[in-house]
Short mmCIF file of C-alpha atoms and ligand atoms in Angstrom, two decimals:
data_model
loop_
_atom_site.label_atom_id
_atom_site.label_comp_id
_atom_site.label_asym_id
_atom_site.label_seq_id
_atom_site.Cartn_x
_atom_site.Cartn_y
_atom_site.Cartn_z
CA MET T 1 -11.15 -76.38 42.38
CA GLN T 2 -11.62 -72.99 40.69
CA VAL T 3 -8.27 -71.19 40.64
CA THR T 4 -7.23 -67.72 39.45
CA VAL T 5 -3.56 -66.82 38.94
CA ILE T 6 -2.78 -63.09 38.82
CA GLY T 7 0.32 -62.56 36.66
CA SER T 8 1.24 -64.90 33.84
CA GLY T 9 5.02 -64.77 33.55
CA TYR T 10 7.46 -67.63 34.23
CA VAL T 11 5.86 -68.54 37.53
CA GLY T 12 2.21 -67.70 36.84
CA THR T 13 2.02 -69.55 33.52
CA THR T 14 3.86 -72.61 34.83
CA LEU T 15 1.73 -72.69 37.97
CA ALA T 16 -1.54 -72.31 36.03
CA ALA T 17 -0.66 -74.93 33.39
CA CYS T 18 0.48 -77.43 36.03
CA LEU T 19 -2.60 -76.87 38.22
CA ALA T 20 -4.81 -77.38 35.15
CA ASP T 21 -2.90 -80.58 34.47
CA LEU T 22 -3.61 -81.67 38.06
CA GLY T 23 -7.34 -81.34 37.26
CA HIS T 24 -8.23 -77.82 38.43
CA ASP T 25 -10.05 -75.12 36.43
CA VAL T 26 -7.53 -72.33 36.19
CA THR T 27 -7.62 -68.80 34.76
CA ASN T 28 -4.53 -66.64 34.29
CA VAL T 29 -4.96 -62.89 34.61
CA ASP T 30 -2.37 -60.65 32.95
CA ILE T 31 -2.21 -57.06 31.69
CA ASP T 32 -0.38 -58.27 28.58
CA GLU T 33 -3.01 -59.04 25.93
CA GLU T 34 -0.56 -61.04 23.81
CA ILE T 35 0.08 -63.42 26.72
CA VAL T 36 -3.66 -63.77 27.31
CA ALA T 37 -4.34 -64.46 23.62
CA ALA T 38 -1.51 -67.01 23.45
CA ILE T 39 -2.80 -69.04 26.41
CA GLU T 40 -6.39 -68.87 25.18
CA SER T 41 -5.28 -70.32 21.84
CA GLY T 42 -3.21 -73.07 23.49
CA VAL T 43 0.24 -71.54 22.93
CA ALA T 44 2.76 -71.12 25.78
CA PRO T 45 3.87 -67.47 26.07
CA ILE T 46 7.34 -68.45 27.39
CA HIS T 47 9.97 -71.07 26.50
CA GLU T 48 9.92 -73.86 29.09
CA ALA T 49 10.45 -77.56 28.55
CA GLY T 50 7.09 -79.36 28.71
CA LEU T 51 5.03 -76.17 28.91
CA ASP T 52 4.01 -76.12 25.24
CA GLU T 53 2.41 -79.53 25.66
CA LEU T 54 0.49 -78.56 28.81
CA VAL T 55 -0.80 -75.28 27.38
CA ALA T 56 -1.71 -76.99 24.08
CA GLU T 57 -3.64 -79.67 25.97
CA HIS T 58 -5.50 -77.43 28.44
CA GLY T 59 -5.40 -73.90 26.89
CA GLY T 60 -8.89 -72.58 26.09
CA GLU T 61 -10.43 -75.39 28.16
CA ARG T 62 -9.33 -76.13 31.73
CA LEU T 63 -6.71 -73.36 31.37
CA ARG T 64 -8.10 -69.95 30.44
CA ALA T 65 -6.66 -66.43 30.40
CA THR T 66 -8.10 -62.92 30.64
CA THR T 67 -7.14 -59.33 31.42
CA ASP T 68 -10.18 -59.02 33.72
CA TYR T 69 -9.57 -59.36 37.49
CA ASP T 70 -13.31 -59.98 38.01
CA VAL T 71 -12.77 -63.62 37.06
CA ALA T 72 -11.41 -64.01 40.60
CA THR T 73 -14.92 -63.68 42.05
CA ARG T 74 -15.57 -67.31 41.03
CA ALA T 75 -12.32 -68.67 42.49
CA ASN T 76 -11.78 -70.81 45.59
CA VAL T 77 -8.07 -69.96 45.44
CA VAL T 78 -6.39 -66.86 43.94
CA PHE T 79 -2.61 -66.87 43.50
CA ILE T 80 -0.64 -63.65 43.20
CA ALA T 81 2.36 -64.28 40.92
CA LEU T 82 3.28 -60.67 40.13
CA PRO T 83 6.84 -59.35 39.77
CA THR T 84 8.74 -58.12 42.84
CA PRO T 85 11.79 -56.35 41.33
CA THR T 86 14.44 -54.46 43.27
CA ASP T 87 14.73 -50.68 43.35
CA ALA T 88 17.95 -48.71 42.83
CA GLU T 89 19.13 -49.47 46.40
CA GLY T 90 18.44 -53.19 46.06
CA ARG T 91 15.26 -53.05 48.19
CA ILE T 92 12.22 -55.01 47.08
CA ASP T 93 9.89 -52.80 45.02
CA THR T 94 6.36 -53.76 46.05
CA SER T 95 4.52 -51.22 43.92
CA ILE T 96 3.32 -53.71 41.27
CA ILE T 97 2.26 -56.42 43.70
CA THR T 98 0.54 -53.96 46.05
CA ALA T 99 -1.39 -52.35 43.19
CA GLY T 100 -2.36 -55.82 41.96
CA ALA T 101 -3.51 -56.83 45.45
CA GLU T 102 -5.67 -53.73 45.73
CA GLN T 103 -7.23 -54.40 42.32
CA LEU T 104 -7.80 -58.02 43.31
CA GLY T 105 -9.41 -56.86 46.57
CA ALA T 106 -11.89 -54.75 44.60
CA ALA T 107 -12.84 -57.80 42.52
CA LEU T 108 -13.16 -59.99 45.62
CA ALA T 109 -15.69 -57.58 47.11
CA GLU T 110 -18.15 -59.32 44.76
CA SER T 111 -17.13 -62.87 45.78
CA GLU T 112 -19.88 -65.17 47.00
CA GLU T 113 -17.43 -67.47 48.80
CA ARG T 114 -14.45 -66.57 51.00
CA PRO T 115 -11.53 -67.33 48.67
CA LEU T 116 -7.97 -68.01 49.80
CA VAL T 117 -5.53 -65.44 48.39
CA VAL T 118 -2.10 -67.07 48.10
CA VAL T 119 1.08 -65.02 47.71
CA LYS T 120 3.30 -66.91 45.26
CA SER T 121 5.64 -64.00 44.53
CA THR T 122 8.88 -63.70 46.48
CA VAL T 123 8.40 -61.03 49.18
CA VAL T 124 10.55 -60.10 52.19
CA PRO T 125 9.26 -61.07 55.64
CA GLY T 126 6.47 -58.78 56.76
CA THR T 127 5.35 -57.75 53.26
CA THR T 128 2.19 -59.87 53.25
CA GLU T 129 1.08 -58.66 56.68
CA ASN T 130 2.19 -55.03 56.35
CA GLU T 131 1.43 -54.29 52.69
CA LEU T 132 -0.53 -56.97 50.86
CA ILE T 133 -3.27 -57.67 53.41
CA PRO T 134 -3.89 -53.90 53.88
CA ALA T 135 -4.03 -53.50 50.05
CA LEU T 136 -6.54 -56.35 49.74
CA GLU T 137 -8.57 -54.82 52.58
CA ARG T 138 -8.51 -51.35 50.97
CA GLY T 139 -9.66 -52.79 47.66
CA SER T 140 -12.40 -54.98 49.08
CA GLY T 141 -13.58 -52.64 51.81
CA SER T 142 -13.53 -55.69 54.04
CA THR T 143 -11.08 -57.43 56.37
CA VAL T 144 -8.96 -60.55 56.10
CA GLY T 145 -10.88 -63.47 57.55
CA GLU T 146 -14.15 -61.88 56.51
CA ALA T 147 -14.09 -61.53 52.70
CA PHE T 148 -10.94 -63.59 52.08
CA ASP T 149 -8.17 -65.55 53.79
CA VAL T 150 -4.45 -65.16 53.03
CA ALA T 151 -1.56 -67.62 52.77
CA VAL T 152 2.01 -67.59 51.44
CA ASN T 153 3.21 -70.43 49.21
CA PRO T 154 6.68 -69.56 47.82
CA GLU T 155 7.90 -71.10 44.59
CA PHE T 156 11.23 -72.90 44.14
CA LEU T 157 11.12 -73.77 40.42
CA ARG T 158 14.13 -73.04 38.21
CA GLU T 159 13.93 -71.54 34.76
CA GLY T 160 14.54 -74.14 32.08
CA THR T 161 13.11 -76.94 34.24
CA ALA T 162 10.09 -75.07 35.60
CA VAL T 163 7.39 -77.64 34.78
CA SER T 164 9.36 -80.61 36.03
CA ASP T 165 10.39 -78.70 39.20
CA PHE T 166 6.77 -77.73 39.89
CA LEU T 167 5.45 -81.24 39.39
CA HIS T 168 8.28 -82.92 41.35
CA PRO T 169 9.16 -80.51 44.16
CA ASP T 170 11.51 -81.37 47.04
CA LYS T 171 9.10 -79.52 49.30
CA VAL T 172 6.07 -77.26 49.32
CA VAL T 173 5.79 -74.52 51.93
CA PHE T 174 2.42 -73.38 53.27
CA GLY T 175 2.54 -70.21 55.37
CA ALA T 176 -0.75 -69.32 57.02
CA GLN T 177 -2.43 -68.26 60.24
CA HIS T 178 -5.43 -70.60 60.31
CA ALA T 179 -6.21 -74.30 59.81
CA ARG T 180 -8.71 -73.48 57.07
CA ALA T 181 -5.98 -72.04 54.83
CA TYR T 182 -3.75 -75.14 55.27
CA GLU T 183 -6.74 -77.36 54.44
CA THR T 184 -7.52 -75.41 51.25
CA LEU T 185 -3.89 -75.58 50.11
CA ASN T 186 -3.79 -79.27 50.95
CA GLU T 187 -6.89 -79.90 48.84
CA LEU T 188 -5.39 -77.89 45.96
CA TYR T 189 -2.09 -79.81 46.01
CA ALA T 190 -3.70 -83.20 46.80
CA PRO T 191 -3.40 -84.52 43.19
CA LEU T 192 0.32 -83.70 43.27
CA PHE T 193 0.80 -85.31 46.69
CA GLU T 194 -0.86 -88.47 45.34
CA ARG T 195 1.74 -88.66 42.55
CA THR T 196 4.89 -87.72 44.48
CA ASP T 197 6.39 -88.07 47.92
CA THR T 198 6.66 -84.38 48.75
CA ALA T 199 7.66 -82.86 52.08
CA VAL T 200 5.03 -80.35 53.22
CA VAL T 201 6.14 -77.54 55.50
CA ARG T 202 3.27 -75.92 57.42
CA THR T 203 4.47 -72.70 58.96
CA GLY T 204 3.64 -69.05 59.61
CA ILE T 205 3.34 -66.32 57.00
CA ARG T 206 6.65 -64.58 57.81
CA GLU T 207 8.47 -67.89 58.08
CA ALA T 208 7.24 -68.92 54.62
CA GLU T 209 8.39 -65.57 53.20
CA MET T 210 11.81 -66.00 54.82
CA ILE T 211 12.24 -69.65 53.75
CA LYS T 212 12.24 -68.52 50.11
CA TYR T 213 15.00 -65.95 50.70
CA ALA T 214 16.99 -68.32 52.89
CA ASN T 215 16.79 -70.96 50.15
CA ASN T 216 18.11 -68.61 47.46
CA ALA T 217 20.69 -66.94 49.75
CA PHE T 218 22.02 -70.37 50.73
CA LEU T 219 22.32 -71.58 47.13
CA ALA T 220 23.94 -68.32 45.95
CA SER T 221 26.34 -68.52 48.91
CA LYS T 222 27.17 -72.14 48.10
CA ILE T 223 28.18 -71.11 44.57
CA SER T 224 30.17 -68.08 45.80
CA LEU T 225 31.94 -70.30 48.35
CA ILE T 226 32.89 -72.86 45.71
CA ASN T 227 34.01 -69.96 43.50
CA GLU T 228 36.18 -68.57 46.30
CA LEU T 229 37.61 -72.04 46.96
CA GLY T 230 38.09 -72.43 43.20
CA ASN T 231 40.01 -69.16 43.01
CA ILE T 232 42.26 -70.39 45.84
CA CYS T 233 42.64 -73.80 44.14
CA LYS T 234 43.80 -72.01 41.00
CA GLU T 235 46.54 -70.21 42.97
CA PHE T 236 47.87 -73.61 44.09
CA GLY T 237 47.51 -75.29 40.69
CA VAL T 238 44.73 -77.49 42.11
CA ASP T 239 41.70 -78.59 40.03
CA ALA T 240 38.66 -77.12 41.83
CA TYR T 241 36.32 -79.64 40.14
CA GLU T 242 38.18 -82.59 41.65
CA VAL T 243 37.96 -80.90 45.02
CA ALA T 244 34.24 -80.18 44.54
CA ASP T 245 33.52 -83.79 43.56
CA ALA T 246 35.25 -84.99 46.70
CA ILE T 247 33.63 -82.60 49.17
CA GLY T 248 30.23 -83.20 47.52
CA LEU T 249 30.44 -86.83 48.71
CA ASP T 250 29.96 -85.57 52.25
CA ASP T 251 26.18 -85.79 52.85
CA ARG T 252 26.35 -82.60 54.87
CA ILE T 253 27.65 -80.72 51.79
CA GLY T 254 25.95 -82.57 48.89
CA PRO T 255 27.04 -82.64 45.24
CA GLN T 256 24.75 -79.96 43.77
CA PHE T 257 25.60 -76.31 43.13
CA LEU T 258 29.34 -76.94 43.36
CA ARG T 259 30.18 -75.95 39.78
CA SER T 260 32.65 -73.11 40.12
CA GLY T 261 33.17 -70.55 37.38
CA VAL T 262 31.97 -67.18 36.23
CA GLY T 263 29.21 -66.98 38.86
CA TRP T 264 25.47 -66.78 39.30
CA GLY T 265 22.99 -64.63 37.38
CA GLY T 266 19.34 -64.86 36.44
CA SER T 267 16.14 -63.17 37.53
CA CYS T 268 16.22 -64.46 41.11
CA PHE T 269 19.55 -64.88 42.92
CA PRO T 270 20.87 -61.33 42.29
CA LYS T 271 17.53 -59.69 43.06
CA ASP T 272 16.65 -61.83 46.07
CA VAL T 273 20.08 -61.68 47.72
CA ALA T 274 20.09 -57.89 47.22
CA ALA T 275 16.58 -57.58 48.69
CA LEU T 276 17.49 -59.71 51.71
CA ILE T 277 20.64 -57.66 52.33
CA ALA T 278 18.65 -54.41 52.08
CA ALA T 279 15.84 -55.71 54.32
CA ALA T 280 18.35 -56.95 56.91
CA ARG T 281 20.13 -53.60 56.94
CA ASP T 282 16.83 -51.71 57.23
CA ALA T 283 16.03 -53.93 60.22
CA GLY T 284 19.36 -52.97 61.85
CA TYR T 285 21.45 -56.06 61.03
CA ASP T 286 24.65 -55.85 58.97
CA PRO T 287 24.77 -58.98 56.73
CA GLU T 288 28.53 -59.09 56.12
CA LEU T 289 28.62 -62.64 54.82
CA LEU T 290 25.95 -61.97 52.19
CA ASP T 291 27.83 -58.80 51.13
CA ALA T 292 30.88 -61.01 50.54
CA VAL T 293 28.77 -63.56 48.62
CA VAL T 294 27.76 -60.78 46.21
CA GLY T 295 31.32 -59.41 46.10
CA VAL T 296 32.81 -62.77 45.06
CA ASN T 297 30.13 -63.11 42.38
CA ASP T 298 30.71 -59.60 41.03
CA ARG T 299 34.46 -60.24 40.68
CA GLN T 300 34.36 -63.58 38.80
CA PRO T 301 33.83 -62.13 35.28
CA GLU T 302 36.79 -59.77 35.80
CA ARG T 303 38.89 -62.74 36.97
CA LEU T 304 37.92 -64.55 33.75
CA LEU T 305 39.12 -61.57 31.74
CA SER T 306 42.34 -61.17 33.70
CA ILE T 307 43.18 -64.80 32.86
CA LEU T 308 42.50 -63.89 29.22
CA ASP T 309 44.83 -60.85 29.61
CA ASP T 310 47.64 -63.26 30.64
CA HIS T 311 47.33 -64.96 27.24
CA VAL T 312 46.63 -62.13 24.85
CA ASP T 313 46.15 -58.36 24.59
CA VAL T 314 42.64 -58.22 23.09
CA ASN T 315 42.79 -54.52 22.14
CA GLY T 316 41.73 -54.41 18.47
CA GLU T 317 41.25 -58.19 18.37
CA ARG T 318 38.12 -60.22 17.63
CA VAL T 319 36.97 -62.10 20.74
CA ALA T 320 34.15 -64.68 20.75
CA VAL T 321 31.80 -64.82 23.74
CA LEU T 322 30.29 -68.31 23.81
CA GLY T 323 27.00 -68.27 25.66
CA LEU T 324 24.88 -65.21 26.46
CA ALA T 325 22.03 -66.68 28.56
CA PHE T 326 22.41 -66.66 32.37
CA LYS T 327 22.47 -70.46 32.24
CA SER T 328 21.85 -73.15 29.64
CA GLY T 329 18.28 -74.18 28.79
CA THR T 330 16.88 -70.63 28.72
CA ASP T 331 16.90 -67.52 26.53
CA ASP T 332 16.86 -65.31 29.66
CA ILE T 333 19.81 -62.92 29.90
CA ARG T 334 18.79 -61.12 33.10
CA SER T 335 21.97 -60.55 35.17
CA SER T 336 23.79 -62.97 32.86
CA ARG T 337 27.52 -63.08 33.56
CA ALA T 338 27.88 -62.45 29.82
CA ILE T 339 26.92 -58.80 30.42
CA PRO T 340 29.93 -57.78 32.60
CA THR T 341 32.12 -60.04 30.44
CA ILE T 342 31.13 -58.19 27.25
CA GLU T 343 31.51 -54.82 29.03
CA GLY T 344 35.03 -55.77 30.17
CA LEU T 345 36.01 -56.86 26.67
CA LEU T 346 34.69 -53.62 25.16
CA GLU T 347 36.64 -51.62 27.77
CA ARG T 348 39.76 -53.47 26.61
CA GLY T 349 39.08 -52.37 23.03
CA ALA T 350 38.12 -55.84 21.74
CA THR T 351 35.75 -56.46 18.84
CA VAL T 352 33.16 -58.70 20.46
CA VAL T 353 31.20 -61.38 18.63
CA GLY T 354 28.55 -63.12 20.73
CA TYR T 355 26.92 -66.48 20.17
CA ASP T 356 24.09 -68.26 21.96
CA PRO T 357 21.73 -70.92 20.61
CA VAL T 358 18.61 -69.06 21.86
CA ALA T 359 19.45 -65.82 23.72
CA THR T 360 20.94 -63.71 20.90
CA GLU T 361 17.91 -61.49 20.33
CA ASN T 362 17.59 -60.71 24.03
CA MET T 363 21.28 -59.76 24.23
CA ARG T 364 21.01 -57.68 21.05
CA ALA T 365 18.56 -55.42 22.91
CA GLU T 366 21.23 -54.93 25.62
CA PHE T 367 24.26 -54.58 23.28
CA PRO T 368 22.94 -53.57 19.84
CA ASP T 369 26.38 -52.66 18.50
CA ILE T 370 28.35 -55.85 18.96
CA GLU T 371 28.40 -58.60 16.35
CA TYR T 372 26.30 -61.76 16.74
CA ALA T 373 27.12 -65.05 15.06
CA SER T 374 24.59 -67.69 14.04
CA SER T 375 26.79 -70.57 15.19
CA ALA T 376 29.68 -71.16 17.55
CA ALA T 377 31.80 -71.99 14.48
CA ASP T 378 31.04 -68.58 12.93
CA ALA T 379 31.84 -66.83 16.20
CA LEU T 380 35.18 -68.61 16.50
CA SER T 381 36.19 -68.10 12.88
CA GLY T 382 38.99 -65.51 12.78
CA ALA T 383 38.79 -64.81 16.53
CA THR T 384 41.97 -64.29 18.54
CA ALA T 385 40.34 -65.61 21.70
CA ALA T 386 37.12 -67.13 23.03
CA VAL T 387 35.60 -66.89 26.50
CA VAL T 388 32.94 -69.39 27.59
CA VAL T 389 30.21 -67.94 29.77
CA THR T 390 27.25 -70.38 29.54
CA ASP T 391 27.37 -74.18 29.88
CA TRP T 392 25.46 -75.12 26.71
CA ASP T 393 26.02 -78.81 25.87
CA GLU T 394 26.93 -77.97 22.27
CA PHE T 395 30.11 -76.24 23.49
CA ALA T 396 31.33 -79.60 24.80
CA ALA T 397 31.23 -80.96 21.25
CA LEU T 398 33.33 -78.13 19.74
CA ASP T 399 36.52 -79.48 18.20
CA GLU T 400 37.87 -78.55 14.76
CA GLU T 401 35.84 -75.30 14.97
CA PHE T 402 38.77 -73.99 17.05
CA ASP T 403 41.11 -74.53 14.09
CA ALA T 404 39.47 -71.58 12.29
CA MET T 405 40.53 -69.17 15.05
CA ALA T 406 43.27 -66.64 14.30
CA ARG T 407 44.82 -67.70 17.60
CA PRO T 408 43.11 -70.50 19.56
CA VAL T 409 43.05 -68.98 23.07
CA VAL T 410 40.07 -70.41 25.01
CA VAL T 411 39.27 -69.28 28.55
CA ASP T 412 36.47 -71.39 29.96
CA GLY T 413 34.24 -69.96 32.69
CA ARG T 414 32.03 -73.07 32.94
CA ARG T 415 34.24 -76.16 32.48
CA ILE T 416 32.32 -77.15 29.36
CA VAL T 417 34.86 -77.09 26.51
CA GLU T 418 36.96 -80.26 26.05
CA PRO T 419 40.63 -79.20 26.14
CA ARG T 420 42.48 -80.62 23.14
CA ALA T 421 45.84 -80.39 21.43
CA GLY T 422 46.12 -77.23 19.35
CA ILE T 423 44.17 -74.90 21.62
CA GLU T 424 45.58 -72.65 24.32
CA TYR T 425 43.01 -73.64 26.97
CA GLU T 426 42.68 -72.32 30.51
CA GLY T 427 39.85 -72.70 32.99
CA LEU T 428 38.74 -70.09 35.49
CA THR T 429 39.17 -72.28 38.58
CA TRP T 430 41.23 -75.23 37.34
N1 LIG X 1 11.25 -66.71 37.45
C1 LIG X 1 11.51 -67.61 38.36
O1 LIG X 1 12.25 -68.58 38.11
C2 LIG X 1 10.90 -67.49 39.74
C3 LIG X 1 10.95 -68.59 40.60
C4 LIG X 1 10.40 -68.48 41.88
C5 LIG X 1 9.80 -67.29 42.29
N2 LIG X 1 9.76 -66.24 41.43
C6 LIG X 1 9.06 -65.02 41.90
O2 LIG X 1 7.75 -65.03 41.32
C7 LIG X 1 7.30 -63.69 41.05
C8 LIG X 1 6.95 -63.57 39.58
O3 LIG X 1 8.13 -63.77 38.83
P1 LIG X 1 8.12 -64.13 37.27
O4 LIG X 1 9.51 -64.52 36.94
O5 LIG X 1 6.99 -65.02 36.95
O6 LIG X 1 7.82 -62.68 36.67
P2 LIG X 1 7.58 -62.30 35.14
O7 LIG X 1 8.11 -60.94 34.96
O8 LIG X 1 8.03 -63.41 34.26
O9 LIG X 1 5.97 -62.26 35.01
C9 LIG X 1 5.15 -61.35 35.65
C10 LIG X 1 3.85 -61.18 34.83
O10 LIG X 1 2.99 -60.28 35.53
C11 LIG X 1 2.33 -59.46 34.57
N3 LIG X 1 1.84 -58.26 35.25
C12 LIG X 1 2.56 -57.15 35.61
N4 LIG X 1 1.74 -56.29 36.25
C13 LIG X 1 0.51 -56.86 36.31
C14 LIG X 1 -0.73 -56.48 36.88
N5 LIG X 1 -0.89 -55.32 37.53
N6 LIG X 1 -1.78 -57.33 36.76
C15 LIG X 1 -1.65 -58.51 36.10
N7 LIG X 1 -0.51 -58.92 35.56
C16 LIG X 1 0.56 -58.11 35.65
C17 LIG X 1 3.36 -59.22 33.51
O11 LIG X 1 2.76 -58.84 32.28
C18 LIG X 1 4.07 -60.59 33.44
O12 LIG X 1 3.48 -61.42 32.47
C19 LIG X 1 8.45 -62.79 41.52
O13 LIG X 1 8.22 -62.41 42.84
C20 LIG X 1 9.68 -63.70 41.46
O14 LIG X 1 10.69 -63.30 42.34
C21 LIG X 1 10.28 -66.31 40.17
O1 LIG X 2 26.80 -75.12 40.51
C1 LIG X 2 26.28 -74.13 40.01
C2 LIG X 2 24.86 -73.98 39.86
C3 LIG X 2 24.35 -72.80 39.31
N1 LIG X 2 25.18 -71.80 38.92
C4 LIG X 2 24.61 -70.54 38.37
O2 LIG X 2 23.60 -70.07 39.26
C5 LIG X 2 22.62 -69.33 38.53
C6 LIG X 2 21.22 -69.78 38.92
O3 LIG X 2 21.00 -71.10 38.45
P1 LIG X 2 19.67 -71.93 38.81
O4 LIG X 2 19.48 -71.93 40.28
O5 LIG X 2 19.75 -73.23 38.13
O6 LIG X 2 18.57 -71.07 38.07
P2 LIG X 2 17.30 -70.17 38.48
O7 LIG X 2 16.26 -70.43 37.45
O8 LIG X 2 17.78 -68.77 38.68
O9 LIG X 2 16.72 -70.77 39.86
C7 LIG X 2 17.00 -70.20 41.14
O10 LIG X 2 16.16 -69.10 41.40
C8 LIG X 2 14.74 -69.42 41.36
C9 LIG X 2 13.98 -68.12 41.55
O11 LIG X 2 13.90 -67.73 42.90
C10 LIG X 2 14.45 -70.43 42.46
O12 LIG X 2 13.04 -70.72 42.46
C11 LIG X 2 15.28 -71.69 42.22
O13 LIG X 2 15.05 -72.62 43.27
C12 LIG X 2 16.75 -71.30 42.18
O14 LIG X 2 17.56 -72.44 41.88
C13 LIG X 2 22.95 -69.53 37.04
O15 LIG X 2 23.61 -68.37 36.55
C14 LIG X 2 23.90 -70.73 37.03
O16 LIG X 2 24.81 -70.70 35.95
C15 LIG X 2 26.57 -71.93 39.06
O17 LIG X 2 27.34 -71.02 38.73
N2 LIG X 2 27.06 -73.09 39.59
#
């Protein structure tokens, strides 16, 4: 099929490269000329395992890129994968996606066929019907069902494993109003369904929008719950990881997302939970549990630092922050727990030295005045304490590097460092 993907960030590039790999002719549209040039020359514009290979294989051939929305006139399916950030009050900011939909509508006015416009971005229930369809109609001067059809197909990939998640999903969700839209999506995903045993959820547009938020709210809540239980475990001298392993054996709970520690960050959980809370409140419902989920998450970095305070007064001392990315496997620092951790250390008068295998440059833009080390060993050398914020595998192998610390206090927010004789080790929830 002929596919256009509007927006070529984490989701749009992964989606386009994977669809090209499944045999479709795909064109990414982005306002960023560097991204367009990279894809056209077969280079992935973002770091994702397996993406380089796909873009190298299909870029410039079955995978193209352009800044011109008019390419959508040739498409059977047009995905919208534009950003949906939050505004100052936590509400979803639909200005970018609405403007993009209107521009797409104008291009679709010239379409010979009736393409299916598929909302891939994460949008709160009602957004497609109340904002995106009207924007497409304004742009095209036509109505939904006449010049184009609309569906919602939320994305569940994780950063760091985006390609593998896309090609081996637990489920795909098709939200639509008419059989024709389900059939088109089915045809598009058919090569993937032939390879994998994927659950397909056929549902309405609002339901599909809500499933995405419910998914993320549930996962964020699961982590905040295990963090709350972990904090309680700590009070009783109980190892929260032993408890998590045991409760995870219950099929109704499951073993994933039970790693307690310094909390959740990233480009999705904080933004999506905030948007769901704001949308619920606007609709007249007070989401107390989700408020608490955010509250627990916001407090974990300060708990990490208060454990550090019990060991050492860091005022005037060098403190290493191991890990700056919001999780391992990515250079993304958006809402990383390292940010409040560094802020708390600076408030205490510490001299902060950060280390991350890939996220240093991104954190430097956020905190230009702290020191950055080129290895964990350099960060630890001469430090009075270290706090561990990201679960990079290499931190598990640290050993004699701790001997170079002025005082080997290690407070671990991710259960990744191996405790050993000679270090003053304490975990956040164990
Ligand atoms: N990142 C994830 O892991 C993830 C996973 C699932 C869903 N989502 C959702 O997918 C959507 C996209 O997220 P993302 O992380 O890919 O965003 P992103 O910021 O990585 O990428 C967005 C891209 O859109 C481009 N863009 C901005 N305005 C444009 C315009 N008017 N026309 C064309 N291109 C434009 C930007 O240059 C950028 O390349 C969001 O709604 C997000 O919540 C993200
Ligand atoms: O047991 C756990 C698991 C995760 N985390 C933290 O949770 C955050 C999010 O991790 P993860 O879900 O792996 O990364 P994302 O790439 O943000 O993916 C989430 O957000 C995406 C965007 O909406 C969704 O598509 C994915 O399904 C959803 O997992 C990170 O800070 C992790 O360190 C924990 O603290 N403990």
